[in-house]
Amino acid sequence: MERVKTGIKGFDDMLDGGFLPETANLVEGAPGTGKTTLGMQYIYNGITQFDEPGLILTFEEFPAQYYRDGASFGWDLRALEQAGKLRVLLISPEVSVRDLAQVGGVIERAARDLGARRVLVDSLSHFERIVDDPIELRKLVYGFINGLKREGLTAIITRESDALFGESLSGEGDVAFLADSYTLLRYVEIESAVRKALIVLKLRGSNHAKDIRQFEIAGQGLEVQAKFEGHEGIMSGSPHRMAQSFVEAFVRDRR
Amino acid sequence: MERVKTGIKGFDDMLDGGFLPETANLVEGAPGTGKTTLGMQYIYNGITQFDEPGLILTFEEFPAQYYRDGASFGWDLRALEQAGKLRVLLISPEVSVRDLAQVGGVIERAARDLGARRVLVDSLSHFERIVDDPIELRKLVYGFINGLKREGLTAIITRESDALFGESLSGEGDVAFLADSYTLLRYVEIESAVRKALIVLKLRGSNHAKDIRQFEIAGQGLEVQAKFEGHEGIMSGSPHRMAQSFVEAFVRDRR
Amino acid sequence: MERVKTGIKGFDDMLDGGFLPETANLVEGAPGTGKTTLGMQYIYNGITQFDEPGLILTFEEFPAQYYRDGASFGWDLRALEQAGKLRVLLISPEVSVRDLAQVGGVIERAARDLGARRVLVDSLSHFERIVDDPIELRKLVYGFINGLKREGLTAIITRESDALFGESLSGEGDVAFLADSYTLLRYVEIESAVRKALIVLKLRGSNHAKDIRQFEIAGQGLEVQAKFEGHEGIMSGSPHRMAQSFVEAFVRDRR
Amino acid sequence: MERVKTGIKGFDDMLDGGFLPETANLVEGAPGTGKTTLGMQYIYNGITQFDEPGLILTFEEFPAQYYRDGASFGWDLRALEQAGKLRVLLISPEVSVRDLAQVGGVIERAARDLGARRVLVDSLSHFERIVDDPIELRKLVYGFINGLKREGLTAIITRESDALFGESLSGEGDVAFLADSYTLLRYVEIESAVRKALIVLKLRGSNHAKDIRQFEIAGQGLEVQAKFEGHEGIMSGSPHRMAQSFVEAFVRDRR
Amino acid sequence: MERVKTGIKGFDDMLDGGFLPETANLVEGAPGTGKTTLGMQYIYNGITQFDEPGLILTFEEFPAQYYRDGASFGWDLRALEQAGKLRVLLISPEVSVRDLAQVGGVIERAARDLGARRVLVDSLSHFERIVDDPIELRKLVYGFINGLKREGLTAIITRESDALFGESLSGEGDVAFLADSYTLLRYVEIESAVRKALIVLKLRGSNHAKDIRQFEIAGQGLEVQAKFEGHEGIMSGSPHRMAQSFVEAFVRDRR
Amino acid sequence: MERVKTGIKGFDDMLDGGFLPETANLVEGAPGTGKTTLGMQYIYNGITQFDEPGLILTFEEFPAQYYRDGASFGWDLRALEQAGKLRVLLISPEVSVRDLAQVGGVIERAARDLGARRVLVDSLSHFERIVDDPIELRKLVYGFINGLKREGLTAIITRESDALFGESLSGEGDVAFLADSYTLLRYVEIESAVRKALIVLKLRGSNHAKDIRQFEIAGQGLEVQAKFEGHEGIMSGSPHRMAQSFVEAFVRDRR
């Protein structure tokens, strides 16, 4: 099956090749876990490795912030924008929803001008904050997602997590039920340091890795690494070494 | 006793043969646990293995989404619909309740046209979001369930769980008290990976398995596998290996 | 002292013989734990073993549901009703309260016609949902309970628990303070299976067993079995094996 | 210093002899822990062992309930009332507050007629439910307590705990700060049974035992027994055996 | 640097000599932990050991309660008041704030008449209850504290903790940020008894002990003792013995 | 890359040299953890070690409080202010936002007069308290931060944490997502004492240390020390020694 590769080391393998085309892919994390970096890297790699132009919809930060953040990884987003491969749009969530619902809106035009195949929506939390009623929110997000799919776009949609460590409660009517895939970025305390974990919980229409993997944000962006070993309770953010490894250490010594 | 088989490997055994006829069977899980897949498989198997036509009531996703999701498991739902064995109805929860309460409504007619024996209601959470008052909700769900039973249907009703790991609080007046059976799908962290567990908590009028079973969603849909072994606290989503297995490992070595 | 026997294997022993006459006995549990089964069995045994006619007050389910549920245990409630030994009354909580407060109400007449000695009230949670103010609720329940006692009835009153595992918070002004006895039915995860526990917390005017007992719902209804052994934290629903049993296993091996 | 003895085995020792005269002594517990029994026993012993007449103020249950509960321990409260040594007053919390604030109210007259030295107030929770504002509640309870002290009474005041196991949150402005002593009755799970613990947290103007003691309610009422041994986390309701006892068991075996 | 000694055994050492002059020192604890006793002892020692007259501002209890409580430790507060060294003022929080803000108010006059150097404010929680808005509360407390400092007073300000064991949530805008020092009194369960711990979290402008110390309230008032040893999780109120001590016990035996 | 050094021992190393220029750096902690001290030290070192004048914006405390606090570390802030290197501005959060948004406001003028390169904003929590709506708050903080950046300032922004130990919930729309770096100061209980930990969670555009480091506030201000060793669960505030260290101690002894 055709896949939309992220080009992120290790992540495409977890996704059994990449995202499925024309899907909405949720990426959730606490401040500093790297949601936006992952999204930018997906857009940047799309353009530079797979020749798929991309769109960044931002509801809060100015484009300059993305240029600056990208630059720190050696990604010259401004140049890509000037080359007609990328467009960073600062828009309000309300406007973006109405815009996508109409023919010939700003987003549609930008997508068509670029021949965009990918989009980063940064972040879904801005939708969650403008609508209190969970039914309204679901409808709005569903409409927005379908609008993106209609344009032939494969989206990464970021979401802010309330809790620094462990699970943040999503409340009634979680929009994660609507997403085609659901990836969590988490802080994990291991040996008196704060590491990062990436988990793919859901990938509609495909197999995916179930491992809880370590990842780092280095000079080139995200790198997904080996799974954690010998720990229990990683998803809580505060794992402990497993009794099993204790036993093994013990037993090894006795022989 | 006559049973309505799901045809899902391992699940019918847990149910002591299958659901009881004309019952409402609640299946609850977090995003990505496979509630809808389980429900579609129940409908698909009903038609193809047991010659029981079926209905899918969806309150949010378009029929095309079910066709697509089904296709990834090799289930050609569109063909079944064209063959008059299946009907996927997108309807609002409010309308569906009124519709079922009257003679000759859309659902009744669809069920009778098909000669439907099964129905997937996806999802109960949409009812929970339109009614705040728990008494009203209970009455509404009770009426809805009885309407389905009057049509001779055996229903799987999905419900969204708020928490990714562990228990989600159902709040006052949980409608699970009304269901004839209650099955939980849960994420469980085991050895640095996220596995899935299936538990049958309740099956009115019948014995059922009490084990906490692993399951996977593979190319053919859900497969219920062996029970978990050697772990405590599975229902919390974050189990730990049992002291018992520690002792056994220890003792084995000493002999 | 005279006792009202439930006839439920093991349960009467825990109650030091049975309930005290003309008392209100609270039985609380999550969906599927068997509250209603326990209550029906109390009524059924009352009629068939102790020749004490009984009443079932239901605030939600139709009598047919009780007939069906009873039938799965071989209890022919419909026949008992026809024989004038049982009455299943579907009534609203509001009406039942007013009814009991007046002379010659429906409940009073039904009780007198049958010569009823027992009543199952299914469930108290319906009262809790119609009254927000805890003072009002306490008065209402107190009045209702006293009305039943005035009729010479010994009642089992079920209550729905919000939490599947562990304690559900009862909120301010818990009516459990008013009950003459208080029995909890709980799910407990043991060795990767979901077992059930029964605990008698309170029995006014009598000694009672303090053990946390396992029970099963089998072909004949509830059977209370031996206490759990070697586990800590059972009331949380997620116990762990005790260090003590670990020590014993260890020590046994060394000798 | 003069002490007001409860006559309850073991409890007076914990209180370094008994309550201090003209104090308000809070006793808190979940349903079935024995708060009211402790209070009745204090009144009954006061009359029969120390010749101190007593008053019972009840805000909910009829006097007959106290007679019945007392009878199950062999305490003939009705006879004591007839002998002019006891008075059981059913009163509303609102009325009781106004009554105590005026000269020659019902409570004052009852206390003086009897020559009462002791009072059981059952329960403070009824005050907590009629007043939402914590400042108002504190003033009201403070006034009520001082009214009792003015009459020369030494009071046991019961309070209902919301949580069955572990701590119940008292909310803002806890009136426990006003009490002269504070005793907790708690359920504790030990070796698959539900035991009861009694703890004296506070005793103004006196030393007191800090132990967490087991107690039972037997044929004669409460009996405070030895402290728990070898467990940690008793106050949580779900203790575990201490590593220490594990070490000792281990070490004993090796010698 | 000049220090305001509390004269409380062990506490001055923890404070590196005592409080700093003209500071506001917060002391927080659950009912019965000894906040008011600590505060009275600070005032009493100030007068009798350091010749520094003091003021007690009480927002709820009558002066007589302080006399009585003091008397149980052998502190004759009434005599000190008569000697012009102490003043116990019952005042409302609202009035106290307005009073301090004006020239020649009651508090100012009392402080000047006495030549007061110390003040006990019992308790801050009364402020917290009269103001809902956290900004208002912070301003009010800030103004109140500065008023006391303007009078040259060094204050102990008590605060009621909501939770009996472990941390009580302070809510938004905690006034502890304004205090010059912050001392916690906590209940801790150790070996089946309830002990007390004292921790100095903060002491602006000075070093302080970081140990978690045991303390007792004995015949002479508070005595701060040695730190706890060999336990983890003391601040939770429910510590457990450390694995380390387990290892040591184990290792000791093997040699 | 150019870095703005804090001059705080160990902290600059964690930041891979220092903050990035013209960024907003969030520092969060409970009362007494040293947020304001860290911020003052950043300003003080900036002036005295790096010749970068600085501004302190305070929303609550008077400048005198900063002079006093600084003096206890030997930092003569008043002298620096008189030398035209520092300005301590007491301002309301509302005014500061409007002021920064206009040309020639107070903050702009102060920054330009000084030639300020650094600013301490103490604290962000005052913003959080004046705005309830999370969208408004995010906009306001975003505008405020950008205003500071426009003036060429590199900011430390403190934030009050609600919880003494462990994580405080930030609620919906956490402004930490807007910060360029995010540093946590935490209390940690280790061996019956309360230590302090510093963690850099996020540093946009740069690598940073992931260790959880101990720090102390000594005579010279903050000193960041070695990482914690041999403990799990440090971020919870209540760590326990690792099984690993247990194994090592055990194994060492057997050889």
mmCIF file of N, CA and C in Angstrom, chain E residues 41-73:
data_model
loop_
_atom_site.group_PDB
_atom_site.id
_atom_site.type_symbol
_atom_site.label_atom_id
_atom_site.label_comp_id
_atom_site.label_asym_id
_atom_site.label_seq_id
_atom_site.Cartn_x
_atom_site.Cartn_y
_atom_site.Cartn_z
ATOM 1 N N GLN E 41 3.841 29.050 72.318
ATOM 2 C CA GLN E 41 5.144 28.838 72.949
ATOM 3 C C GLN E 41 6.141 29.912 72.500
ATOM 4 N N TYR E 42 6.022 30.284 71.250
ATOM 5 C CA TYR E 42 6.861 31.353 70.691
ATOM 6 C C TYR E 42 6.588 32.672 71.430
ATOM 7 N N ILE E 43 5.321 32.943 71.659
ATOM 8 C CA ILE E 43 4.953 34.171 72.364
ATOM 9 C C ILE E 43 5.374 34.090 73.840
ATOM 10 N N TYR E 44 5.079 32.933 74.453
ATOM 11 C CA TYR E 44 5.384 32.765 75.877
ATOM 12 C C TYR E 44 6.881 32.846 76.134
ATOM 13 N N ASN E 45 7.657 32.118 75.331
ATOM 14 C CA ASN E 45 9.118 32.172 75.481
ATOM 15 C C ASN E 45 9.652 33.567 75.208
ATOM 16 N N GLY E 46 9.059 34.250 74.246
ATOM 17 C CA GLY E 46 9.481 35.616 73.941
ATOM 18 C C GLY E 46 9.402 36.487 75.184
ATOM 19 N N ILE E 47 8.308 36.358 75.880
ATOM 20 C CA ILE E 47 8.100 37.199 77.071
ATOM 21 C C ILE E 47 8.994 36.758 78.225
ATOM 22 N N THR E 48 8.978 35.439 78.478
ATOM 23 C CA THR E 48 9.626 34.972 79.705
ATOM 24 C C THR E 48 11.122 34.756 79.544
ATOM 25 N N GLN E 49 11.583 34.415 78.337
ATOM 26 C CA GLN E 49 13.024 34.162 78.178
ATOM 27 C C GLN E 49 13.768 35.330 77.538
ATOM 28 N N PHE E 50 13.068 36.060 76.650
ATOM 29 C CA PHE E 50 13.796 37.090 75.895
ATOM 30 C C PHE E 50 13.269 38.491 76.154
ATOM 31 N N ASP E 51 12.336 38.568 77.076
ATOM 32 C CA ASP E 51 11.781 39.873 77.466
ATOM 33 C C ASP E 51 11.215 40.644 76.267
ATOM 34 N N GLU E 52 10.583 39.910 75.365
ATOM 35 C CA GLU E 52 9.941 40.550 74.224
ATOM 36 C C GLU E 52 8.436 40.368 74.317
ATOM 37 N N PRO E 53 7.717 41.422 74.679
ATOM 38 C CA PRO E 53 6.258 41.299 74.807
ATOM 39 C C PRO E 53 5.635 40.849 73.489
ATOM 40 N N GLY E 54 4.434 40.286 73.592
ATOM 41 C CA GLY E 54 3.820 39.718 72.391
ATOM 42 C C GLY E 54 2.317 39.876 72.356
ATOM 43 N N LEU E 55 1.805 39.675 71.153
ATOM 44 C CA LEU E 55 0.399 39.855 70.864
ATOM 45 C C LEU E 55 -0.120 38.544 70.277
ATOM 46 N N ILE E 56 -1.336 38.179 70.644
ATOM 47 C CA ILE E 56 -1.993 37.046 69.979
ATOM 48 C C ILE E 56 -3.261 37.561 69.318
ATOM 49 N N LEU E 57 -3.318 37.442 67.992
ATOM 50 C CA LEU E 57 -4.543 37.808 67.277
ATOM 51 C C LEU E 57 -5.298 36.529 66.965
ATOM 52 N N THR E 58 -6.502 36.422 67.513
ATOM 53 C CA THR E 58 -7.299 35.227 67.259
ATOM 54 C C THR E 58 -8.568 35.625 66.515
ATOM 55 N N PHE E 59 -8.910 34.832 65.519
ATOM 56 C CA PHE E 59 -10.076 35.174 64.695
ATOM 57 C C PHE E 59 -11.286 34.315 65.034
ATOM 58 N N GLU E 60 -11.146 33.438 66.016
ATOM 59 C CA GLU E 60 -12.242 32.501 66.266
ATOM 60 C C GLU E 60 -12.398 32.134 67.734
ATOM 61 N N GLU E 61 -11.337 31.639 68.333
ATOM 62 C CA GLU E 61 -11.423 31.167 69.717
ATOM 63 C C GLU E 61 -11.369 32.353 70.679
ATOM 64 N N PHE E 62 -12.060 32.236 71.793
ATOM 65 C CA PHE E 62 -12.001 33.259 72.830
ATOM 66 C C PHE E 62 -10.654 33.191 73.539
ATOM 67 N N PRO E 63 -10.210 34.338 74.086
ATOM 68 C CA PRO E 63 -8.946 34.342 74.842
ATOM 69 C C PRO E 63 -8.892 33.225 75.887
ATOM 70 N N ALA E 64 -10.041 32.933 76.503
ATOM 71 C CA ALA E 64 -10.051 31.915 77.559
ATOM 72 C C ALA E 64 -9.506 30.573 77.067
ATOM 73 N N GLN E 65 -9.754 30.275 75.800
ATOM 74 C CA GLN E 65 -9.258 29.011 75.250
ATOM 75 C C GLN E 65 -7.729 28.998 75.254
ATOM 76 N N TYR E 66 -7.118 30.147 74.934
ATOM 77 C CA TYR E 66 -5.651 30.218 74.947
ATOM 78 C C TYR E 66 -5.127 30.098 76.372
ATOM 79 N N TYR E 67 -5.809 30.750 77.322
ATOM 80 C CA TYR E 67 -5.391 30.634 78.729
ATOM 81 C C TYR E 67 -5.398 29.164 79.148
ATOM 82 N N ARG E 68 -6.510 28.505 78.777
ATOM 83 C CA ARG E 68 -6.667 27.101 79.184
ATOM 84 C C ARG E 68 -5.604 26.220 78.526
ATOM 85 N N ASP E 69 -5.444 26.411 77.203
ATOM 86 C CA ASP E 69 -4.434 25.604 76.502
ATOM 87 C C ASP E 69 -3.039 25.870 77.056
ATOM 88 N N GLY E 70 -2.735 27.146 77.303
ATOM 89 C CA GLY E 70 -1.425 27.498 77.852
ATOM 90 C C GLY E 70 -1.225 26.855 79.219
ATOM 91 N N ALA E 71 -2.271 26.904 80.028
ATOM 92 C CA ALA E 71 -2.175 26.380 81.388
ATOM 93 C C ALA E 71 -1.767 24.918 81.392
ATOM 94 N N SER E 72 -2.224 24.165 80.395
ATOM 95 C CA SER E 72 -1.888 22.739 80.365
ATOM 96 C C SER E 72 -0.398 22.523 80.137
ATOM 97 N N PHE E 73 0.317 23.561 79.693
ATOM 98 C CA PHE E 73 1.782 23.471 79.574
ATOM 99 C C PHE E 73 2.486 24.275 80.680
#
